[in-house]
Each structure stands twice: as C-alpha cells, then as structure tokens.
Coordinates of C-alpha atoms in Angstrom, one line a residue:
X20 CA 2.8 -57.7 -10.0
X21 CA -0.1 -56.3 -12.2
X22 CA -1.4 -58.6 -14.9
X23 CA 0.5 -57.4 -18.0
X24 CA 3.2 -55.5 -16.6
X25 CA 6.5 -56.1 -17.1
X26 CA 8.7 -57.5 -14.1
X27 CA 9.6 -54.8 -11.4
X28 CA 12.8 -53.3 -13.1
X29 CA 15.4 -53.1 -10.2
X30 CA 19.4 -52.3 -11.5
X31 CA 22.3 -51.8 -8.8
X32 CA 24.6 -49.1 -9.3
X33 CA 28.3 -48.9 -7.9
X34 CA 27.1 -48.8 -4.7
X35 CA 24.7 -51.5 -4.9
X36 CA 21.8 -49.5 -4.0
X37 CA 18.5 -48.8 -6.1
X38 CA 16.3 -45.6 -6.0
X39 CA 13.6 -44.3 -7.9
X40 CA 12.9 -40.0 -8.4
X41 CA 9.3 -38.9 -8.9
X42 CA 9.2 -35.8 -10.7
X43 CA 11.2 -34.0 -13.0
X44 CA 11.5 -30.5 -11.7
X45 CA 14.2 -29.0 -10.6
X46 CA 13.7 -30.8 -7.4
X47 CA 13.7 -33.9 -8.6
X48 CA 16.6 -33.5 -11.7
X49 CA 18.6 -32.1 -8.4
X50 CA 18.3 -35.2 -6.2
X51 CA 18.6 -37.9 -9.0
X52 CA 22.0 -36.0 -9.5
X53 CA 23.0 -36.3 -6.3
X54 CA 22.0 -39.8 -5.7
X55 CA 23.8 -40.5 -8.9
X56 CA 26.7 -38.6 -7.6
X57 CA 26.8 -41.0 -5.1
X58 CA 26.5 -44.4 -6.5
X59 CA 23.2 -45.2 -6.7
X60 CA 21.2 -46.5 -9.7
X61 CA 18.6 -43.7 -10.3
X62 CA 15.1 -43.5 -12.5
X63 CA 13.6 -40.9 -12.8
X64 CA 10.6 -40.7 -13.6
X65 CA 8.3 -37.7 -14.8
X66 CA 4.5 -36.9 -16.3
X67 CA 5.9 -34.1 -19.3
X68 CA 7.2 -35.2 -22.0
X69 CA 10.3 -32.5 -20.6
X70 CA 11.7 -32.0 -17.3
X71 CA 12.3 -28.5 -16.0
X72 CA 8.9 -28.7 -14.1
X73 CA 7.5 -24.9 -13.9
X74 CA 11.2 -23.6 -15.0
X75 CA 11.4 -24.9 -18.9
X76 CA 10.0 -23.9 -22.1
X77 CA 7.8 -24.6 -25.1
X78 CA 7.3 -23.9 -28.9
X79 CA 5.1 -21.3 -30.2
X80 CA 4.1 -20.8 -33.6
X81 CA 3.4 -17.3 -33.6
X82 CA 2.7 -14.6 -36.4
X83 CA 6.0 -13.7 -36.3
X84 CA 7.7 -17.5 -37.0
X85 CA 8.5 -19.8 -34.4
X86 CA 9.3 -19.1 -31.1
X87 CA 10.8 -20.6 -27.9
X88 CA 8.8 -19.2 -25.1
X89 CA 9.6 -19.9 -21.3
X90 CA 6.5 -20.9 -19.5
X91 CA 7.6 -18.2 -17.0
X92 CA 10.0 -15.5 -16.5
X93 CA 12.6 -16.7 -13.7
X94 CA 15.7 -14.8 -12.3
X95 CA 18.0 -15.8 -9.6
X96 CA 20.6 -13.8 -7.2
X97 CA 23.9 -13.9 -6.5
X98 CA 23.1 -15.6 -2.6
X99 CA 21.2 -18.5 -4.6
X100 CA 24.3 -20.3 -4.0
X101 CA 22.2 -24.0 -4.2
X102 CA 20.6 -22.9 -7.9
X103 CA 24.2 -21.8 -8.6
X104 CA 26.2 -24.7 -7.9
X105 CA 22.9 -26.9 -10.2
X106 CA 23.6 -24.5 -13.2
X107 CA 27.8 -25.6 -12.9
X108 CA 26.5 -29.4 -12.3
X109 CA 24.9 -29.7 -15.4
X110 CA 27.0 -26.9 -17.7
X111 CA 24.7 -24.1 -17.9
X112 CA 26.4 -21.1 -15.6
X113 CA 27.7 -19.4 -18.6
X114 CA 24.2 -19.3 -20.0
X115 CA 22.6 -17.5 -16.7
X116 CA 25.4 -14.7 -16.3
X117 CA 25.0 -12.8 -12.8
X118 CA 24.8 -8.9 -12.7
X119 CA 28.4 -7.5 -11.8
X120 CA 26.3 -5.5 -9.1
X121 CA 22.8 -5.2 -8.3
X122 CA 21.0 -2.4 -10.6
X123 CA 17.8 -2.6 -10.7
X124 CA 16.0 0.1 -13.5
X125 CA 12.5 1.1 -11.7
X126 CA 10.1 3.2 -13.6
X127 CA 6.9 5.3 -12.2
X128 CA 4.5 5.5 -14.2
X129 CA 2.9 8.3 -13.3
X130 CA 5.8 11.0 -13.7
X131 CA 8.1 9.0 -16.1
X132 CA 10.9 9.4 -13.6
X133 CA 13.4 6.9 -13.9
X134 CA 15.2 5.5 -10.4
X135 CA 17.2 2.7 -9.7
X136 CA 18.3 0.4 -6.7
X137 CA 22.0 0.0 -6.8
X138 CA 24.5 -1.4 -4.4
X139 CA 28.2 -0.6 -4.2
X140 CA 31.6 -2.9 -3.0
X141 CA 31.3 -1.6 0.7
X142 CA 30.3 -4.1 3.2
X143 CA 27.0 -4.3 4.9
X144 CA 24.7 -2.9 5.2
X145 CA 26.6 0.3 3.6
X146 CA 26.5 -1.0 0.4
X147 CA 22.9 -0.1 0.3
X148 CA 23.4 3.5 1.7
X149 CA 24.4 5.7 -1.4
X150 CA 21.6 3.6 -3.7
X151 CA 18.6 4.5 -1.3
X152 CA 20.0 8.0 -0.5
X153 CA 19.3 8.5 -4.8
X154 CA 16.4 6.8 -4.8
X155 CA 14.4 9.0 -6.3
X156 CA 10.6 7.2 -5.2
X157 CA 11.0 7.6 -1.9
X158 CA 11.1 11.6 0.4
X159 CA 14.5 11.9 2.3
X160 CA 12.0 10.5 5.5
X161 CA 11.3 7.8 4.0
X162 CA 14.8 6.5 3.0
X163 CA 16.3 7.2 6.5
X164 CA 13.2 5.3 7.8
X165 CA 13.2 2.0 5.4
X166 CA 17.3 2.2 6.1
X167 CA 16.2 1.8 10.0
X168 CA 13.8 -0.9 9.1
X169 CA 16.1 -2.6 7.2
X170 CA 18.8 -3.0 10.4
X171 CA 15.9 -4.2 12.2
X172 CA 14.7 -7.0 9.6
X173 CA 18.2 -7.9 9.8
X174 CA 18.0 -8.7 13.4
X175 CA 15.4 -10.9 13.2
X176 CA 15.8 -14.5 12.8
X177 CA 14.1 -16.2 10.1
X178 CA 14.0 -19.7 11.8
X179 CA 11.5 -18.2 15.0
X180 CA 8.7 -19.6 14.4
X181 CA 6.5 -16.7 16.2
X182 CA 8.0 -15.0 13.1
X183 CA 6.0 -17.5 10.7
X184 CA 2.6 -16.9 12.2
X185 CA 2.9 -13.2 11.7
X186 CA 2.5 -11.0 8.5
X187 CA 5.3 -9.0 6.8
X188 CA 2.9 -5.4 6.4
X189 CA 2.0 -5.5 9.9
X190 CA 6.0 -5.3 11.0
X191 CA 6.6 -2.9 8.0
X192 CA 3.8 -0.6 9.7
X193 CA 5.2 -0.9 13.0
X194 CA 8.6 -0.2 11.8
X195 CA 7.4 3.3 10.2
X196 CA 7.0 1.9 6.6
X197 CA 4.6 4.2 4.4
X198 CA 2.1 3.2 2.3
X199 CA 4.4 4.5 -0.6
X200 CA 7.5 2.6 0.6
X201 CA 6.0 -0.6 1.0
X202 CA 5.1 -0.1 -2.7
X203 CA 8.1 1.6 -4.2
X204 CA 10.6 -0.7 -2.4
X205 CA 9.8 -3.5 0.1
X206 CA 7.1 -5.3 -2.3
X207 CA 9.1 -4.3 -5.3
X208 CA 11.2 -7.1 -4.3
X209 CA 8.8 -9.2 -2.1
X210 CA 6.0 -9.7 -4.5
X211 CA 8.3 -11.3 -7.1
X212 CA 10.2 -13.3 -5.0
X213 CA 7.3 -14.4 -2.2
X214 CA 4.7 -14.2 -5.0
X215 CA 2.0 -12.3 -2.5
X216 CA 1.5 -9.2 -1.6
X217 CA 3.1 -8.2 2.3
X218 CA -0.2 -8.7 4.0
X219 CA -0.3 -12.1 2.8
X220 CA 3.1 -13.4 3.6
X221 CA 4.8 -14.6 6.5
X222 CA 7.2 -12.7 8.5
X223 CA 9.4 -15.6 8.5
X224 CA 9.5 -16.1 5.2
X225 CA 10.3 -12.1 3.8
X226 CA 12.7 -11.8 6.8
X227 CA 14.6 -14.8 5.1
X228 CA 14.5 -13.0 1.4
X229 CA 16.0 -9.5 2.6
X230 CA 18.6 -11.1 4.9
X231 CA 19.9 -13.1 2.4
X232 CA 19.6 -11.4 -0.5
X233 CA 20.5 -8.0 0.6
X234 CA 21.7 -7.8 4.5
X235 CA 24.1 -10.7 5.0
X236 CA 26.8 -10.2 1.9
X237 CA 27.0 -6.8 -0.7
X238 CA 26.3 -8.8 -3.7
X239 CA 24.0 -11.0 -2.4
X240 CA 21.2 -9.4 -4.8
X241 CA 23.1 -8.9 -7.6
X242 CA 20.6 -10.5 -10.6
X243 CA 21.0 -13.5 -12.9
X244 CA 18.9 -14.0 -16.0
X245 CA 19.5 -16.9 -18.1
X246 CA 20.3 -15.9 -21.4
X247 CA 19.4 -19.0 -23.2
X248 CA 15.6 -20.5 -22.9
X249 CA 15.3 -22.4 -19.6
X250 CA 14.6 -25.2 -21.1
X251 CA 17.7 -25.5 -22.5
X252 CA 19.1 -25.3 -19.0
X253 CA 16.5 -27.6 -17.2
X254 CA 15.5 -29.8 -20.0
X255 CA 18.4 -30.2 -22.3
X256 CA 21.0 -29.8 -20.2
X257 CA 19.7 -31.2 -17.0
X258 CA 18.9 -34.4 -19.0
X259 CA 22.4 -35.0 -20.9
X260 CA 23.8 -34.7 -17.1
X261 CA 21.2 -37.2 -15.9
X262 CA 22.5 -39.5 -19.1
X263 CA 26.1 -39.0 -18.6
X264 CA 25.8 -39.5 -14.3
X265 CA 23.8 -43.0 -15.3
X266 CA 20.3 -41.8 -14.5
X267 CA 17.4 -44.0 -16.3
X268 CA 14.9 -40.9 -17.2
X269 CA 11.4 -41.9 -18.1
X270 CA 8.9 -38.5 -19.5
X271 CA 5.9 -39.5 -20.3
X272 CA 5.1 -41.4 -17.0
X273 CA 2.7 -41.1 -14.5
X274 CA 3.2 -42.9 -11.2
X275 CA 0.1 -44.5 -9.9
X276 CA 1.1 -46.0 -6.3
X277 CA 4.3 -46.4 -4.0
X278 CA 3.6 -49.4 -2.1
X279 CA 6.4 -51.2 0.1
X280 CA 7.9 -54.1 -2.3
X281 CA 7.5 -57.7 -1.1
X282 CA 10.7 -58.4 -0.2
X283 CA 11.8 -54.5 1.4
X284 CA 12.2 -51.3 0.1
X285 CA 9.8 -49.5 -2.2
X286 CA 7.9 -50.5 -5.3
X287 CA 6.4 -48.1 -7.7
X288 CA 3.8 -48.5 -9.7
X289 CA 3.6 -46.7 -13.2
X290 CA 2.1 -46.0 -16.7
X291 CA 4.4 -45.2 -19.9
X292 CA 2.2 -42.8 -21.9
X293 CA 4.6 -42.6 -24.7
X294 CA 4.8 -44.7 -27.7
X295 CA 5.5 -47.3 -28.6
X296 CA 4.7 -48.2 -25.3
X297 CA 1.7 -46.2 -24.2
X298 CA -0.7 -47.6 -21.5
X299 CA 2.0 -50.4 -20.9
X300 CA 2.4 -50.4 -16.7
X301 CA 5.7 -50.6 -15.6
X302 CA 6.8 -51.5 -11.9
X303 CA 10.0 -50.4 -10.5
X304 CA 12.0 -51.7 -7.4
X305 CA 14.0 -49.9 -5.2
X306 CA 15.7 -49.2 -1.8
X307 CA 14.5 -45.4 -1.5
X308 CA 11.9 -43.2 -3.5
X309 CA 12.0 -39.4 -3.6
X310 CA 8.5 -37.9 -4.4
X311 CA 9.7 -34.2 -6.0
X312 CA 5.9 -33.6 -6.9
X313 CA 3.6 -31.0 -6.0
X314 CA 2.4 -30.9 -2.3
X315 CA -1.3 -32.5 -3.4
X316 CA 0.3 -35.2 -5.1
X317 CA 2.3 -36.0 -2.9
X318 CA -0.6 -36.4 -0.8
X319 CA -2.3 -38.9 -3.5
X320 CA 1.1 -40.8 -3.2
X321 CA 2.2 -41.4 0.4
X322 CA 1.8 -44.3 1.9
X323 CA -0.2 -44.5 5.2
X324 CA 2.2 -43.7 8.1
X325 CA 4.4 -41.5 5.9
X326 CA 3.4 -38.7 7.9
X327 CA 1.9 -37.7 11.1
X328 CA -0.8 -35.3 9.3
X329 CA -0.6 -35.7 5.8
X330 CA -3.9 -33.8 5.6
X331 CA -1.4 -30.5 6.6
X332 CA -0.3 -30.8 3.1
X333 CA -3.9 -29.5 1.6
X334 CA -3.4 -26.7 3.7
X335 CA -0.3 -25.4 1.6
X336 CA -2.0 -23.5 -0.5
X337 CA -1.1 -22.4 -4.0
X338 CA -0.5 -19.0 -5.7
X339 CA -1.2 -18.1 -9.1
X340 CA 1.5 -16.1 -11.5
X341 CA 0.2 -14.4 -14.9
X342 CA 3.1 -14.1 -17.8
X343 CA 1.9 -11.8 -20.4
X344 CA 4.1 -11.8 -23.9
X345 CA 4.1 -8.9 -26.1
X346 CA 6.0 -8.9 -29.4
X347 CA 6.5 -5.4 -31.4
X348 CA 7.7 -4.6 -35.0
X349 CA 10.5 -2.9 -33.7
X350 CA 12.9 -2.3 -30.4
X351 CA 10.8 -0.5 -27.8
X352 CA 13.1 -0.7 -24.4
X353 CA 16.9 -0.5 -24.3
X354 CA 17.8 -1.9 -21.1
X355 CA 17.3 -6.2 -20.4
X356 CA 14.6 -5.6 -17.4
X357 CA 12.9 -3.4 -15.3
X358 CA 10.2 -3.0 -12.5
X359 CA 7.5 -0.6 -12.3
X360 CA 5.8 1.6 -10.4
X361 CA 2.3 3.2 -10.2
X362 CA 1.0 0.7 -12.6
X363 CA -0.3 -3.4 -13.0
X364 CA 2.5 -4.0 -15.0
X365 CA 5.1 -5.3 -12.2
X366 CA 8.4 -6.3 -13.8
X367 CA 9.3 -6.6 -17.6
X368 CA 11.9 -8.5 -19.4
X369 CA 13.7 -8.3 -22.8
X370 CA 13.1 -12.1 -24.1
X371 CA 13.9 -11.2 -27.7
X372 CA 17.0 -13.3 -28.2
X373 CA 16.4 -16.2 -26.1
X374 CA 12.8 -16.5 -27.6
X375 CA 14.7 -17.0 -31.2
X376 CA 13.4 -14.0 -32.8
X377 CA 13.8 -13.4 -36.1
X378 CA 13.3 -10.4 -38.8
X379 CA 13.8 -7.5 -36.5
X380 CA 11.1 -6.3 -33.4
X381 CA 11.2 -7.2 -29.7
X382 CA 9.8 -9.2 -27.2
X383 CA 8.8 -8.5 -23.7
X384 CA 7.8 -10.5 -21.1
X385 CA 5.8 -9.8 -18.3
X386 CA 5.8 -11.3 -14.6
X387 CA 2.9 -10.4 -12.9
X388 CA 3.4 -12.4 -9.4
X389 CA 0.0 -13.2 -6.8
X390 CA -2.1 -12.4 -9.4
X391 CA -5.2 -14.0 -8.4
X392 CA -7.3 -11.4 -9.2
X393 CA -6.3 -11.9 -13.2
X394 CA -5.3 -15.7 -13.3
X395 CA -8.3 -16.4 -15.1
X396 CA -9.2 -12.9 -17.1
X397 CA -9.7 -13.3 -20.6
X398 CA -6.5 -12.8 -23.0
X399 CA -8.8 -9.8 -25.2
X400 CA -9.1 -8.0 -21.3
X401 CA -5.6 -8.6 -20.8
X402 CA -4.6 -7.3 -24.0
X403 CA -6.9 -4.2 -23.4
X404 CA -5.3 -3.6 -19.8
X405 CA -1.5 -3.9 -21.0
X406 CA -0.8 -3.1 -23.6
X407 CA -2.0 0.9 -22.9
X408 CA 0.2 0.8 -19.8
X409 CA 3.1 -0.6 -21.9
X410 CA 2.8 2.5 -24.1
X411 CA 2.7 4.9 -21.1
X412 CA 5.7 3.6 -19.3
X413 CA 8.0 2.8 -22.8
X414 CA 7.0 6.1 -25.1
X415 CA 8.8 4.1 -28.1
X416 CA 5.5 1.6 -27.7
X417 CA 3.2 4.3 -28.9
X418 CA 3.9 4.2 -32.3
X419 CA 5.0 0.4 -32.4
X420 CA 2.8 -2.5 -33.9
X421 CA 1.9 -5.2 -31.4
X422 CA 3.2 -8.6 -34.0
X423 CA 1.6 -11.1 -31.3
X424 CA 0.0 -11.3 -27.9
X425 CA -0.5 -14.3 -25.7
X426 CA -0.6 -15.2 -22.1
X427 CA 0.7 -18.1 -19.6
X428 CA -1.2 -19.0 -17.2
X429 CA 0.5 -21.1 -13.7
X430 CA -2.1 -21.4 -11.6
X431 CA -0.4 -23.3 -9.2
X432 CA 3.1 -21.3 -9.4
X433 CA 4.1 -21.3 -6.2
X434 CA 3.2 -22.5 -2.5
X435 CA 1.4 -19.5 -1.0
X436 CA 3.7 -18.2 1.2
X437 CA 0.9 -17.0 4.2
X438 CA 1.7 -16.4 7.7
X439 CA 1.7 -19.7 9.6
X440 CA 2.6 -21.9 6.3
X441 CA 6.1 -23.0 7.8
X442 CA 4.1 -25.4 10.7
X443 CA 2.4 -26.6 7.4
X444 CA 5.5 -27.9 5.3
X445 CA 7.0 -31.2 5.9
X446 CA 10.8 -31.7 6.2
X447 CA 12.4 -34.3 3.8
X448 CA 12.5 -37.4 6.1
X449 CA 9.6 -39.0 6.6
X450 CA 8.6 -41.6 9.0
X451 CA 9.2 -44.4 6.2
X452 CA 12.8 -45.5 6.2
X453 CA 13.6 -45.3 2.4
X454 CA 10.7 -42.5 1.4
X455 CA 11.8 -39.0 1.5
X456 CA 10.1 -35.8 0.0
X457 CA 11.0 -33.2 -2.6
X458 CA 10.1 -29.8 -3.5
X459 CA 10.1 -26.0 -2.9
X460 CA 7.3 -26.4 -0.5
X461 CA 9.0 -28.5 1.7
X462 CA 10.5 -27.3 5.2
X463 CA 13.8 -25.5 3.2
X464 CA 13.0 -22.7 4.9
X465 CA 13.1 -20.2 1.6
X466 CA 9.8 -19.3 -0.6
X467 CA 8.7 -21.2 -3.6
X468 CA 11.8 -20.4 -5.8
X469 CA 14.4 -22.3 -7.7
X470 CA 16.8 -21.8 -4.6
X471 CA 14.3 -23.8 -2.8
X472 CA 13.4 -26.2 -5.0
X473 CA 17.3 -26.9 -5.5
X474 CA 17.8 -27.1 -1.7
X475 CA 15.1 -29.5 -1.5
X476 CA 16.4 -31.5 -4.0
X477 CA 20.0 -31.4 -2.0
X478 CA 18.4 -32.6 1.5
X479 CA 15.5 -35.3 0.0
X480 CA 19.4 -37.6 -1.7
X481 CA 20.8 -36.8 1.6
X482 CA 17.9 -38.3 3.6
X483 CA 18.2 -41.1 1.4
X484 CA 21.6 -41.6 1.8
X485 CA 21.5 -41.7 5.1
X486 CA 18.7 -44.2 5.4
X487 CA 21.2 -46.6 3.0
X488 CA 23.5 -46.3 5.8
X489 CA 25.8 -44.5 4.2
X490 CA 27.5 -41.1 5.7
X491 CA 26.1 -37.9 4.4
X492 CA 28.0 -36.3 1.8
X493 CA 29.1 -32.6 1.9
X494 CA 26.0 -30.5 0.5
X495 CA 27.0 -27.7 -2.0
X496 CA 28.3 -24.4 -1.1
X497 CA 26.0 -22.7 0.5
X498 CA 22.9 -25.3 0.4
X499 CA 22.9 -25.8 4.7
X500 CA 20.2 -23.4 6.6
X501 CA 22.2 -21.1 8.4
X502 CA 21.6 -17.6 9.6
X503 CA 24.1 -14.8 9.1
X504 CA 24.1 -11.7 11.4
X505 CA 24.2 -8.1 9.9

C-alpha cells in the first residue's frame, strides 16, 4: 500500500465479485452497466470531471448568453442496434429520435441544386433504386454504375482480412467509380462515418459501413440525432443509471498503475483530483479491470504479459475532426441537417435548441471529419474560410449577422481507420485472466463510432464474466459480429 493512501477499497456485490472500469466513455459507462447488470460491484473510475468521453458537452458563455455546446456533432443509424439498446438502458431513446426513413438533404455548392438520398419500404437493395435514379449529382451512367458497385460491395465480406490491407478508392476505381461519384456519394457517407478520406481507409472497414448501414436491411441508414445535448444523454443520464444499477463512479481520477494485488486479482492504483480530497491516492481491489481508455493509454497501463505486442497499439493511429460553431441573428436554414457538395464545408447541423438558445437567431454546427489539414488552423482563418461558404450554400446567410464564432478541436477523434489497422487492434481478452480491454479501437470490427465504442463496451463485461466463471450473458440485440448477405 502507498504511504498515505487509504486501504485498497474492495466491496462485493450480489454476486460476490469485485471489478473496477477505467474510463468513462461510452465504453466504459457501457461495460460498468453490464457488469452491474450482472452482479458485480463496479467503480468506475474516470479523469473528467463528466463521463461521456468524446460524446458529451460543455458550457459556453457566449455573446449571445449561455450555451450548452456538444464537443462534437454525433448522429447514429437505425442498424446501430448496440448504441440503440445503451440509449433505452439509461432512458434517453426518446431524446435521439430516429429518421422515419433515410433523407438525406445534399447541397452543391456550385449550382445551388438541391438533391437528396432517400430510401423507400421495398427490400434490398431496391429500396435504394428510385432515390439514386433522382439523384440529381450524379449522370444517368453514373447512378447505374455506383448501383453495380454497390451489389458488389455487398458481396464482400467485411471480416477477410485481405479486405483490411487494401484501400476503399482503389476498389471504387476498379469498380467504375468516378472522380465525381466518389465525391458526391461514396465519401459523402464514408468521410463522416470512417473519418478519412477513401484512399486512406480500409476496405474492410467501408465494406462494413455500407453493408450494414445501407445493403443488409431498408432502414438500416435511416438517421438519429439526439435532440437534447449529449451530455445529457452520456453524462446525466448515463451517471443516474450507474447510481441506480450500484455503480461507485469516481470523475476526477486519474489511474496511475494496475498491478496484480497481493493476494489475486487486480489492484489499481489512483489519484482523486477533486476536492476535498485532491492529491489523496486511493487503491482499489478487484477480481477484473476493464481499461475503456484510449489506445496509448492503455499502453501506459498494461501490465507486462497483457499482450503479445503491446507496441501494435502505437501503431493505431489517430484522426483529427474540426467542429466549427456559427451562431446568426436570425434563422438561416429550415431543414435540421444537411451535407454538401463542391465545398469544405462537409455536413451541417441545426444545434439551436439543444444548445439552449435564447432571444431568437440560429445555431449551426459544423462536422468537418479527417481534417488534418485544418486541425490546428487559426479560429480568425477559419472564420475567414467558412463563414463565405456558409453564405454561398444558405442565401438567407448573406444578410445575417454572425452573434458568435468558435471552434472545437479533437485531435484525437477517432482511430485512423487506414488499410491494415484491423491486424493492429486488440480483441477484448487479454492474456491476463481478470484484465480485459475497452474502446472503439478495439477488434469490434466497426470504425471509431459510438456503435463501436458501445460494442466494445458489451464484449470487454462479457470477457470478464467469463473469466469469473460465470456463463456469458445474452449480448443486446444486435451487438454479436455477424455478416448479412444482400
């Protein structure tokens, strides 16, 4: 025991087992549940004073009042079925409403022409055939050929590895993809979702993200956008379903080591940094410890032995997203979202409501996914860069006053999701009974989402489950890898 700590803490639960959660994502939140769920006495421990991870939400005091700002615009689909069944486990489904069908608004810049990407009840793939027949940024060729290329995505399997090593574009280009429909409709949903352009992402990975989303059920793609600040969802709600399911959560606290404990199991080693206790270590005992941190972190924690080549987890690299906030005097778009095209703004979001607000005007949000080449620009360049485009795609912007301008900044978003990552990621389990792994870039076999975080979440309690002895429980709806054909 350190000198000056307090004895290791170490409190049975109904099942008589003991197990501590490192990291309060959505990762972590999940698996504490689930281990809760079943029996066992969970902490939870996590460095923010919120949980939520890179999900949640913060105060701004802006020009215009205060406002509630989400540290990044998120959306989920209808085939997120993992993120779905968290948002019922902790209350919040009513808040992140799905689309009734997919309709996606999708601007070009450059002639003003308004299409959209639409699905209707018939079953796959025909569902998709009537939207891309309208599509208006794309010739009559080049519909018939992404509709081709879209049956042959959906053969592929997203679990072959030779698909991991290889790059999306370069099977696009094979497959007869234009410059112009890689653009106007394969990395108008890949960018967002992988966070990299097609060059830079694995084969494995896209071919996951268009069979699931859009070639295995019709609504598969239909969008969700929570309606209330995400940390509302992640923080506030996620942490009065930790309190009620028994979970001991700890912000504030930075775990320095996880060391095996004297007498078995794990023992983790801490710092509270929140009054009235800040500096004070604090040592924890338990049967099994999930790390839900990032991938380098996780390398700082893990035990020698853990893994075969921890060094692999340096390799994951990371990839940067830019969110760029714009509030106006007065309402400048009339629809919740839309993408566009021809342009560096990507996709943009009504946050006015959720954002709290007040005295009339809007706010928009931008997402501007892999943006490495702006991550660290200046907020005056920024400002110079957007806001111009902003007033050639939305003509109402024109004559609008800009009431506040700021950027958010996630340098480490996402995993990068590069060809040959997959070899990279480490499953759940690893090679110390009683130590499992959390996090969206862990083997899930999705991209860095909060589907794949969830999923994480979901396997890292079942691994330690199972290393208790006890049977596996049934995963939520949906949360087991499987493969549907076309």
């Amino acid at each position: 025991m350190t000198p000056g700590s307090a004895p290791p803490v170490r409190a049975a639960g109904r099942s008589g087992r003991t197990a501590v959660v490192v990291g309060g994502g959505l990762a972590g939140t999940t698996a504490a549940l689930r281990l809760a769920d079943a029996g066992v006495a969970v902490t939870l421990l996590e460095t923010r004073p919120r949980l939520g991870g890179l999900a949640s939400s913060f105060r701004r005091d802006s020009p215009v009042g205060p406002l509630t700002v989400d540290n990044g615009q998120h959306v989920h689909l209808r085939c997120c079925t993992a993120y779905q069944w968290f948002l019922h486990r902790v209350g919040a489904a009513a808040r992140a409403p799905l689309q009734h069908r997919l309709d996606v608004p999708v601007l070009d810049a450059a002639t003003g022409r308004l299409g959209r990407l639409r699905r209707t009840a018939l079953p796959v793939p025909l569902h998709l055939a009537a939207g891309l027949a309208a599509y208006p940024h794309l010739s009559p060729a080049e519909r018939a050929s992404a509709a081709r290329a879209a049956l042959a995505l959906g053969r592929l399997d997203p679990d072959d590895p030779a698909l991991d090593g290889a790059d999306f574009a370069s099977w696009l280009r094979r497959n007869g993809q234009s410059a112009r429909a890689i653009d106007a409709l394969w990395e108008l949903v890949g960018v967002p979702t992988l966070n990299a352009r097609a060059a830079d992402s694995s084969l494995g990975l896209a071919a996951r993200v268009f069979r699931t989303g859009l070639l295995t059920t019709p609504g598969g793609a239909d969008i969700g956008v929570s309606h209330a600040p995400l940390g509302d969802l992640h923080d506030g709600l996620a942490r009065a379903a930790l309190d009620r399911a028994g979970v001991r959560t700890l912000p504030h606290t930075r775990v320095r080591a996880v060391s095996r404990a004297p007498y078995g199991g794990w023992r983790v080693a801490a710092s509270r940094r929140a009054e009235p206790v800040r500096g004070r270590p604090e040592e924890l005992d338990a049967d099994a410890v999930v790390l839900a941190v990032p991938q380098h972190e996780a390398y700082r924690l893990l035990p020698d032995g853990a893994l075969p080549e921890p060094d692999r987890l340096l390799r994951i690299g990371d990839a940067p997203i830019l969110n760029v906030h714009v509030v106006y005097d007065r309402r400048v778009l009339r629809r919740p979202f839309f993408a566009a095209l021809g342009s560096p703004v990507q996709w943009v979001f009504d946050r006015t409501g959720p954002s709290g607000l007040s005295g009339g005007g809007q706010y928009l949000a931008l997402s501007q996914s892999a943006a490495a080449d702006e991550i660290d620009t200046p907020v005056a360049d920024l400002r110079r860069r957007y806001l111009p485009e902003l007033a050639r795609l939305l003509p109402a912007a024109r004559s609008a006053a800009v009431r506040d301008f700021f950027v958010t900044r996630e340098r480490a978003a996402t995993f990068a999701p590069a060809p040959g990552v997959g070899r990279l990621r480490p499953p759940a389990r690893t090679a110390l009974p009683g130590l499992v792994l959390a996090g969206a870039w862990t083997d899930t076999g999705w991209p860095a989402t909060m589907e794949g975080a969830v999923r994480s979440g979901v396997e890292a309690a079942r691994e330690a489950l199972g290393g208790h002895g006890r049977p596996h429980d049934r995963p939520p709806h949906g949360t087991e890898r499987r493969t549907a054909a076309v």
